[in-house]
mmCIF file of C-alpha atoms in Angstrom:
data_model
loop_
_atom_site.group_PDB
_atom_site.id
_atom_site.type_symbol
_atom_site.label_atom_id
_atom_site.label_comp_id
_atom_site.label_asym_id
_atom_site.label_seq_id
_atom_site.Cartn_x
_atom_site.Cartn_y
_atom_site.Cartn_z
ATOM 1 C CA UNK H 1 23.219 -2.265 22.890
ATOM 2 C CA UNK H 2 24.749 -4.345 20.142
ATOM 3 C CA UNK H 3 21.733 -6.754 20.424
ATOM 4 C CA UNK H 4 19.930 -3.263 19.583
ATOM 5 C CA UNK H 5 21.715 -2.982 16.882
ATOM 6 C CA UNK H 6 21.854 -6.440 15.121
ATOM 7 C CA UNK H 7 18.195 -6.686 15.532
ATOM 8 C CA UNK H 8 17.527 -3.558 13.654
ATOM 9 C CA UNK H 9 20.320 -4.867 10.487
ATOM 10 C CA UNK H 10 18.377 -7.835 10.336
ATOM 11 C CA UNK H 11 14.829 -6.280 10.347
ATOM 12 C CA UNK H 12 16.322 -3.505 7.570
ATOM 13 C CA UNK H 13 17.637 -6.864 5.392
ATOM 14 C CA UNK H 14 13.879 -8.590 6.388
ATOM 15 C CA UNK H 15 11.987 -5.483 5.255
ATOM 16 C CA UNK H 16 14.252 -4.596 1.974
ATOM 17 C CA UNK H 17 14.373 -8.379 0.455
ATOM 18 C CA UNK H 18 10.838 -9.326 1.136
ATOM 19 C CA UNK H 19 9.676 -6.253 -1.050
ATOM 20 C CA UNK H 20 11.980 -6.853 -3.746
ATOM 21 C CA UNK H 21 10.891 -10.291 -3.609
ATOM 22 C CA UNK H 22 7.579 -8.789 -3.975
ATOM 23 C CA UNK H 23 8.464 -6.812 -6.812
ATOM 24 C CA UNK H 24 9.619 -9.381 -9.336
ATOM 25 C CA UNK H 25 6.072 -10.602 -10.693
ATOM 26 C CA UNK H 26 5.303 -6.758 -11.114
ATOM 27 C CA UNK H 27 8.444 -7.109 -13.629
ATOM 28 C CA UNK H 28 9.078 -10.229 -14.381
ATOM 29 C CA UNK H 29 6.756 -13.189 -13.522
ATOM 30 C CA UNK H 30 8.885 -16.415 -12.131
ATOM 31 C CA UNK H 31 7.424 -19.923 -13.618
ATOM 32 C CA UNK H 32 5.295 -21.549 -11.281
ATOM 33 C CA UNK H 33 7.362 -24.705 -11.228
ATOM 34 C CA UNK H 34 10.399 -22.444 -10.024
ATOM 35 C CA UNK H 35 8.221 -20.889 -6.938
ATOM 36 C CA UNK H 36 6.979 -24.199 -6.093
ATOM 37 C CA UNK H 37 11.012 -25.193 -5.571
ATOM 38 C CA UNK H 38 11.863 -22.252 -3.546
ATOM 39 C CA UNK H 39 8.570 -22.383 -1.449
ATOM 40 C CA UNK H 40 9.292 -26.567 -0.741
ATOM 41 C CA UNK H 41 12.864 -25.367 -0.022
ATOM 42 C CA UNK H 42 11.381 -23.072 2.475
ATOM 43 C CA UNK H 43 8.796 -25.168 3.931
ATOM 44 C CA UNK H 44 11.562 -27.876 4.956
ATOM 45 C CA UNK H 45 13.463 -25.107 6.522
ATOM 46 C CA UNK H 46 10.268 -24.194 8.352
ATOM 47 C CA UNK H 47 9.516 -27.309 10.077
ATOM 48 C CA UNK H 48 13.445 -28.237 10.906
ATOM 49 C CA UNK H 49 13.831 -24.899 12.702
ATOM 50 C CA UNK H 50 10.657 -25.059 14.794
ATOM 51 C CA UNK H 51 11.516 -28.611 15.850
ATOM 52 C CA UNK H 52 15.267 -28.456 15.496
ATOM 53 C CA UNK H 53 16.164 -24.810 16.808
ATOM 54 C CA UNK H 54 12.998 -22.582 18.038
ATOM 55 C CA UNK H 55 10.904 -25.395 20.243
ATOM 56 C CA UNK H 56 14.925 -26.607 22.201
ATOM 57 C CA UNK H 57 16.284 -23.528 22.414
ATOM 58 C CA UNK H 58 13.042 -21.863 23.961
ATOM 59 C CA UNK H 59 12.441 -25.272 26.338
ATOM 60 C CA UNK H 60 16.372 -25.092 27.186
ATOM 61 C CA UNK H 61 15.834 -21.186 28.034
ATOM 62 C CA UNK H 62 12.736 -22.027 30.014
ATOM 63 C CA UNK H 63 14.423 -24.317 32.008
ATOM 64 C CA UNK H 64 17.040 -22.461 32.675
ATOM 65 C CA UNK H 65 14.784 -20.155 34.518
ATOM 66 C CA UNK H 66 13.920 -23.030 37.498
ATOM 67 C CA UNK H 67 10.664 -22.926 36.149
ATOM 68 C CA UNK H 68 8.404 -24.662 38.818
ATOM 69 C CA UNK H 69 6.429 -25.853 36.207
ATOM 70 C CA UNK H 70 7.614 -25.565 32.730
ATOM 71 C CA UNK H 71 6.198 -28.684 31.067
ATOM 72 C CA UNK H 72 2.778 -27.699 31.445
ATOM 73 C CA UNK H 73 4.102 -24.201 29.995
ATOM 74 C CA UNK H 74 6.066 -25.276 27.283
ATOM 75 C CA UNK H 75 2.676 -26.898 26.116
ATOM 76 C CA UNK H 76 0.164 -24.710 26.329
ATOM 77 C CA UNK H 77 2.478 -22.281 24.997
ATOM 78 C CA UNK H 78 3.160 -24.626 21.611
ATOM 79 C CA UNK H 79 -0.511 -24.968 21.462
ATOM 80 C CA UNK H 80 -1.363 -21.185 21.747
ATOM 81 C CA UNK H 81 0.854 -20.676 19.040
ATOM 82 C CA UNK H 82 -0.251 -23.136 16.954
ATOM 83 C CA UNK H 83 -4.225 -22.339 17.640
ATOM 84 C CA UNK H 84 -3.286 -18.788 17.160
ATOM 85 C CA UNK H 85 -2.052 -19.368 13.482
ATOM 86 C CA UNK H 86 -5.304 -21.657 12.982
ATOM 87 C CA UNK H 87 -7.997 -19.209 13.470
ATOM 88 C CA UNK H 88 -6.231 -16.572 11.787
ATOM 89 C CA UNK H 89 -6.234 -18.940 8.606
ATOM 90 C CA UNK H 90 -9.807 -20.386 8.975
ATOM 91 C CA UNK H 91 -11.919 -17.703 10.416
ATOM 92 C CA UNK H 92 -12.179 -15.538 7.633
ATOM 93 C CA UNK H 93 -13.068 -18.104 5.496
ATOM 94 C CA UNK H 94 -15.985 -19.401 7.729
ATOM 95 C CA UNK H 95 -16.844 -15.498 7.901
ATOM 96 C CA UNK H 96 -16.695 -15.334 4.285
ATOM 97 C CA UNK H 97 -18.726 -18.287 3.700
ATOM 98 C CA UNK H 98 -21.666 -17.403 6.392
ATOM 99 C CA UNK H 99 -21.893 -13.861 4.456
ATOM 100 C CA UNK H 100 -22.241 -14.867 1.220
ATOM 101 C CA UNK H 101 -24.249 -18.312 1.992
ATOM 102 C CA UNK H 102 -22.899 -21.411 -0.345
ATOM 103 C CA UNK H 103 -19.980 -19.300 -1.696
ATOM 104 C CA UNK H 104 -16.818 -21.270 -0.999
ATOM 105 C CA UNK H 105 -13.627 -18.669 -0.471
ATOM 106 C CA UNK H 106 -11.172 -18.836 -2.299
ATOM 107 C CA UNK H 107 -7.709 -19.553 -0.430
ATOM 108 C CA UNK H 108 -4.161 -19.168 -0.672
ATOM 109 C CA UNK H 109 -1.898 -21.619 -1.618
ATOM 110 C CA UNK H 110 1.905 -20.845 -0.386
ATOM 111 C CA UNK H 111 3.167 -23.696 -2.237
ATOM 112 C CA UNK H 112 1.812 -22.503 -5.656
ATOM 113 C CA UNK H 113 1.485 -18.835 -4.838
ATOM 114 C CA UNK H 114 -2.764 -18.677 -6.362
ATOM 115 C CA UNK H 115 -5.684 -18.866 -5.513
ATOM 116 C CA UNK H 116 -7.850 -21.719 -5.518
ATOM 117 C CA UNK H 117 -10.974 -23.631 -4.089
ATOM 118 C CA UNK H 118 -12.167 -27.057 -4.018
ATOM 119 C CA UNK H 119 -14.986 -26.487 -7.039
ATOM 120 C CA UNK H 120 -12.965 -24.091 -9.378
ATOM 121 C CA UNK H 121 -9.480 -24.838 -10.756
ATOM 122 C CA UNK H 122 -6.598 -22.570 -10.019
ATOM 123 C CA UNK H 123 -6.471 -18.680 -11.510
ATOM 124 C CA UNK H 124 -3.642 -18.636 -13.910
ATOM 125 C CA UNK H 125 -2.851 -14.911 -14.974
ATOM 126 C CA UNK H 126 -5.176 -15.534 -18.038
ATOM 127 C CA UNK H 127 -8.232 -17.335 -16.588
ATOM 128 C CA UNK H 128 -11.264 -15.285 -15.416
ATOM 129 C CA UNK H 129 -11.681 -15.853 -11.942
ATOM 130 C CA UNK H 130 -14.519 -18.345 -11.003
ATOM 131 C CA UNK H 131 -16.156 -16.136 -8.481
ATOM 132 C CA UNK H 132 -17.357 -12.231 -8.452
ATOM 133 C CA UNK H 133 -15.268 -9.094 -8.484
ATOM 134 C CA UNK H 134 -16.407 -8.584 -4.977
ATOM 135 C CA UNK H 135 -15.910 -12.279 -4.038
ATOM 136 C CA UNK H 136 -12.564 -12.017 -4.921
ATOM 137 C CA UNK H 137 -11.631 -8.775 -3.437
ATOM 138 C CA UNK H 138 -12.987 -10.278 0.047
ATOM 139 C CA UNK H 139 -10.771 -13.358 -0.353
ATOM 140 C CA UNK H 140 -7.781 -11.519 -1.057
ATOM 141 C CA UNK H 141 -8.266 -9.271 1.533
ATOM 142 C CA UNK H 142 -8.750 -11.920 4.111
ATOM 143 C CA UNK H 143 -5.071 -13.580 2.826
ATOM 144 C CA UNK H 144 -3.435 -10.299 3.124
ATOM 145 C CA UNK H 145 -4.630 -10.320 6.693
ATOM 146 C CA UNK H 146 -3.529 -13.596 7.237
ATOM 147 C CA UNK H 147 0.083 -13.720 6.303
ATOM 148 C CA UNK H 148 0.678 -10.137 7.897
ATOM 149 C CA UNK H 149 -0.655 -11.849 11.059
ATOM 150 C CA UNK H 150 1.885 -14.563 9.909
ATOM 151 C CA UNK H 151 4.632 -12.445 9.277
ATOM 152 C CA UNK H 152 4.391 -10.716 12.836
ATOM 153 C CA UNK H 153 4.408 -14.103 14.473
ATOM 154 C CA UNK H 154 7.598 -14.211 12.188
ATOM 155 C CA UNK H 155 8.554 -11.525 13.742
ATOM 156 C CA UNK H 156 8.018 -12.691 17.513
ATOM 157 C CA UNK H 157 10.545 -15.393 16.906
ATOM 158 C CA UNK H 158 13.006 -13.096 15.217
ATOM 159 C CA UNK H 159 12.726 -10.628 18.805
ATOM 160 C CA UNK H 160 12.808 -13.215 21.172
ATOM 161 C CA UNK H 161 16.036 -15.008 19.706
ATOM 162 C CA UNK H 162 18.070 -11.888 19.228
ATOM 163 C CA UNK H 163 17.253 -11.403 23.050
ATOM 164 C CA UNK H 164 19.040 -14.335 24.173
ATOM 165 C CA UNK H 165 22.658 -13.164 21.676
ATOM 166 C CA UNK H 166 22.675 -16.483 20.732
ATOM 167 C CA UNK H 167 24.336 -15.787 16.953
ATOM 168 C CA UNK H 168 23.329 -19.036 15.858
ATOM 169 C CA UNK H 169 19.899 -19.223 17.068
ATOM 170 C CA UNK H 170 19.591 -15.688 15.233
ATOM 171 C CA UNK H 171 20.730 -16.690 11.459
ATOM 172 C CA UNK H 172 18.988 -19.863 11.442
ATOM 173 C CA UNK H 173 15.802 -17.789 12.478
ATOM 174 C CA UNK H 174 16.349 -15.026 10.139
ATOM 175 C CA UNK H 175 17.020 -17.449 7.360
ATOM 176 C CA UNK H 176 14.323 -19.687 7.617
ATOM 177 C CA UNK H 177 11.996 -16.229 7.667
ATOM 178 C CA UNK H 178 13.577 -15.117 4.457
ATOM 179 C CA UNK H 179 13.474 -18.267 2.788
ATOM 180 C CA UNK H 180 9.572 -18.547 3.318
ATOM 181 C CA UNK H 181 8.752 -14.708 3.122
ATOM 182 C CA UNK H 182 10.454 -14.745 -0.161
ATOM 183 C CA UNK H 183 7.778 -16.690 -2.126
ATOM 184 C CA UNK H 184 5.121 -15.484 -0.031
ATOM 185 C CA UNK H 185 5.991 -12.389 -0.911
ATOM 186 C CA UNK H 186 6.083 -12.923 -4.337
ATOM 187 C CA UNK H 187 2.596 -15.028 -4.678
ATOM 188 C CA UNK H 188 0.708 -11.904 -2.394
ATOM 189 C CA UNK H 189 1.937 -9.547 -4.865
ATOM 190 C CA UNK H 190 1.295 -11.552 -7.830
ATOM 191 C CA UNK H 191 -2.488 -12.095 -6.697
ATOM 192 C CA UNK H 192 -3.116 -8.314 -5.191
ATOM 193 C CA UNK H 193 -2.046 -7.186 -8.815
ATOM 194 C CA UNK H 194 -4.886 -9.258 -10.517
ATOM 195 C CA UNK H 195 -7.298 -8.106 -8.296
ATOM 196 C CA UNK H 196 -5.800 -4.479 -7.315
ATOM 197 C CA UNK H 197 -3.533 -3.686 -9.607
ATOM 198 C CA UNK H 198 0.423 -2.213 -9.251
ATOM 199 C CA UNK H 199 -0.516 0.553 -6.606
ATOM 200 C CA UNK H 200 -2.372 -1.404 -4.385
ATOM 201 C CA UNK H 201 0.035 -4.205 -4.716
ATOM 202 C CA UNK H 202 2.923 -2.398 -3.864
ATOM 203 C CA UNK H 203 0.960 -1.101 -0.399
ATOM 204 C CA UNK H 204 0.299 -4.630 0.368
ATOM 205 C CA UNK H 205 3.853 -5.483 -0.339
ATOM 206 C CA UNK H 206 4.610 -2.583 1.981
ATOM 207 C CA UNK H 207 2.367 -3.493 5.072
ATOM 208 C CA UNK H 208 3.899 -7.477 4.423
ATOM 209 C CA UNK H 209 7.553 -6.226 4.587
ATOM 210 C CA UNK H 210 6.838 -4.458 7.569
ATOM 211 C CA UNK H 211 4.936 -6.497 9.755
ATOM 212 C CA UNK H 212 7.566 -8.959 10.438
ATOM 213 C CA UNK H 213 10.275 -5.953 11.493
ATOM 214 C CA UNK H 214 7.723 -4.422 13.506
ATOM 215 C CA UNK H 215 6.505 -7.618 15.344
ATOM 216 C CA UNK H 216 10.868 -8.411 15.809
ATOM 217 C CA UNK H 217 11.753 -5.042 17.292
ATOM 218 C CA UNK H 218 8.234 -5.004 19.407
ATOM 219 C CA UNK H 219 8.727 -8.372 20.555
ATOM 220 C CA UNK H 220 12.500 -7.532 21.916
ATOM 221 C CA UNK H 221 11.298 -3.707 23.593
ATOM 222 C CA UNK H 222 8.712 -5.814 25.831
ATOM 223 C CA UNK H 223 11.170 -8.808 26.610
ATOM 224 C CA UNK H 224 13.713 -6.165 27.807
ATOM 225 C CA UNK H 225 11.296 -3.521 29.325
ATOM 226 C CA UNK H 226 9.469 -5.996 31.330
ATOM 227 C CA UNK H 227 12.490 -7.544 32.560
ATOM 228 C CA UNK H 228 14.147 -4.167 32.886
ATOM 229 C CA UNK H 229 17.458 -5.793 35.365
ATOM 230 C CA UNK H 230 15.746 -8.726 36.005
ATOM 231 C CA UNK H 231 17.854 -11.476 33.866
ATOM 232 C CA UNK H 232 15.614 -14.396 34.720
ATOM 233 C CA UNK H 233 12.611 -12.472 33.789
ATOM 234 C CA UNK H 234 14.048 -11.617 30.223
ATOM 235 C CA UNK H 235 14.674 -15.420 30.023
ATOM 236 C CA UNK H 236 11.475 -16.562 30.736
ATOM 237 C CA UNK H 237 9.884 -13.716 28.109
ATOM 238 C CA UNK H 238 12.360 -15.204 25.334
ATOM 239 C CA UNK H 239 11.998 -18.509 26.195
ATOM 240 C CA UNK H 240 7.793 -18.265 26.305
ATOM 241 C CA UNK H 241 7.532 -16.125 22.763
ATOM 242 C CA UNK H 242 10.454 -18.707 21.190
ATOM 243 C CA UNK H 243 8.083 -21.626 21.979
ATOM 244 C CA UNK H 244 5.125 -19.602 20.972
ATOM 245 C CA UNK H 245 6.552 -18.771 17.309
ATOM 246 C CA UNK H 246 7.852 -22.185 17.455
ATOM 247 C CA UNK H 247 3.831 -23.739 17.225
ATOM 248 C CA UNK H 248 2.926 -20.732 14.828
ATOM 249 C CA UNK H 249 6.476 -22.374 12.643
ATOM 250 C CA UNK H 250 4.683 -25.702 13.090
ATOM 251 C CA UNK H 251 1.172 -24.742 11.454
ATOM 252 C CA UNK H 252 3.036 -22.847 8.630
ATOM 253 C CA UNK H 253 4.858 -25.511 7.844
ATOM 254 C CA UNK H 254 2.078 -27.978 8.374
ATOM 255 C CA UNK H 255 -0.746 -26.077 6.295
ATOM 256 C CA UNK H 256 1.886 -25.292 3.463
ATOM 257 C CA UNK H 257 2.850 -29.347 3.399
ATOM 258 C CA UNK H 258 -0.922 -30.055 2.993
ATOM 259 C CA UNK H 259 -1.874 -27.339 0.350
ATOM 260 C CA UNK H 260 1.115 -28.045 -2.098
ATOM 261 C CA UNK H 261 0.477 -32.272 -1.021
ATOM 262 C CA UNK H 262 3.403 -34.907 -1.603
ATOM 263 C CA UNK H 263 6.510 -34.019 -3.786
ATOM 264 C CA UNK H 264 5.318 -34.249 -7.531
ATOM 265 C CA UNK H 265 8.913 -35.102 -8.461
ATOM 266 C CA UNK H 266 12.494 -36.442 -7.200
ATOM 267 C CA UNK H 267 13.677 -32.874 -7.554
ATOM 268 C CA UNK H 268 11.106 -31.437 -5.220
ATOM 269 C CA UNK H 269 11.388 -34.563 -2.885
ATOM 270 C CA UNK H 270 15.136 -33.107 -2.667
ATOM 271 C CA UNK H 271 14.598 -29.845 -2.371
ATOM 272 C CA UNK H 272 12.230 -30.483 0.465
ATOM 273 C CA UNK H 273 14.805 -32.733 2.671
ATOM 274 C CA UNK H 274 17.592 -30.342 1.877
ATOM 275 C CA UNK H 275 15.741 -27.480 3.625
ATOM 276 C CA UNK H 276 14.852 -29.725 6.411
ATOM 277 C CA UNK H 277 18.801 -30.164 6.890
ATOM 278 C CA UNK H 278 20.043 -26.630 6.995
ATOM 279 C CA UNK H 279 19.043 -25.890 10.472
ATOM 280 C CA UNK H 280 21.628 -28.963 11.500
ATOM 281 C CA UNK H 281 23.915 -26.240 10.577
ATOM 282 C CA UNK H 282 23.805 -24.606 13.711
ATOM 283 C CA UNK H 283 25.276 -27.268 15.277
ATOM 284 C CA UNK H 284 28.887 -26.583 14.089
ATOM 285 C CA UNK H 285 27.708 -22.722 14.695
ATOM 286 C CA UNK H 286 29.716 -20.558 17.911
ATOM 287 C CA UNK H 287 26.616 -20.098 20.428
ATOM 288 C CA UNK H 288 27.678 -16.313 20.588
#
């Protein structure tokens, strides 16, 4: 019961922040070089708590079950998580790109919350954008899709770790969510706006704040229905959908590092290792 109930605080705080996050550049528009900090920030926290807390804790759990076979599991279940996030980023752009013959989609860069493509430069609120009204409206579309996809996956790490009432393995989760969500958040909205305008923005903010809550209290109803009184059952559940979100962590974090490239500057540089070092906070954290 009070797993039940700190599950559904932390998916009301999830939902809430991520669309006010949203809801700045439809008041006041951040500076891209201040985005670019926060999303860095968030990308170091991304890759620290898949390989730090998520991918452990969900091998540890797994183990714990006498698994007769859990390396093969642990995996195939990484890789399924990390294919999963793949193919929800690239196949709408190959379907984009058969349907409209040499058009290149555009794509969504976390790091600098725009669009861009390898033949156009980047849309800046006061650039026409290099492709057609239609083009566009496909492309954004397709992103929408993909980081709701993204933020359930979110979500399905958030579930499973509030399962095993481990209260450190739950705030470092929640907070590397937030951190990331925050500026994706912001850059969806930003780009639906241009395209959409407010009202269509703010139900795209809507579905995106959801999603993650949704996939969180989903996740947790089938880890504790299927186990029902079956304890080692529940663990195995947690520990197969933490590994899972752990590989769809790693391609986040991965993709994001390779769309925004190397630092630009000592700050970022900082910024970036800083967020890689908060999840070593859960170290000194009580384990319930």
């Amino acid at each position: 019961m009070q797993s039940a109930v700190t599950l559904l605080i932390l998916c009301l705080l999830m939902a809430v922040s991520c669309y006010l996050a949203g809801l700045v550049p439809l008041i006041i528009p951040l500076s891209q070089q201040k985005i670019r900090l926060i999303s860095v920030f968030g990308t170091g926290i991304l890759i620290s708590t898949a390989l730090l807390v998520i991918i452990p804790e969900g091998v540890d759990t797994l183990y714990s079950t006498t698994d007769t076979s859990p390396r093969a599991k642990v995996g195939l279940t990484l890789l399924a998580g990390f294919l999963v996030m793949y193919l929800v980023d690239k196949l709408p752009a190959v379907s984009l790109a058969s349907e409209n013959g040499s058009f290149l989609p555009l794509s969504f860069d976390m790091s600098t919350s725009r669009f861009s493509n390898t033949e156009n430069p980047p849309l800046s609120p006061s650039s026409p954008p290099p492709t057609s009204s239609m083009h566009q409206h496909d492309s954004v579309k397709s992103t929408s899709v993909g980081l709701v996809i993204h933020a359930l996956a979110d979500g399905i790490a958030l579930g499973a770790s509030v399962a095993t009432e481990n209260s450190a393995l739950e705030a470092i989760i929640f907070l590397a969510i937030m951190v990331h969500k925050a500026p994706a958040a912001f850059g969806l909205a930003a780009v639906v706006l241009q395209a959409g305008g407010v009202s269509r923005a703010k139900k795209t903010l809507a579905i995106f704040s959801l999603s993650a809550p949704v996939g969180a209290i989903l996740t947790y109803l089938v880890i504790t229905i299927l186990g029902s009184s079956d304890t080692a059952l529940i663990q195995w559940w947690t520990a197969i959908l933490l590994i899972f979100s752990g590989g769809t962590f790693l391609y986040v974090a991965v993709h994001v590092m390779q769309e925004s490239g190397n630092a630009n500057s000592l700050a970022e540089l900082l910024v970036s290792v800083g967020g890689m070092l908060v999840p070593l906070l859960t170290m000194f954290m009580p384990d319930d």
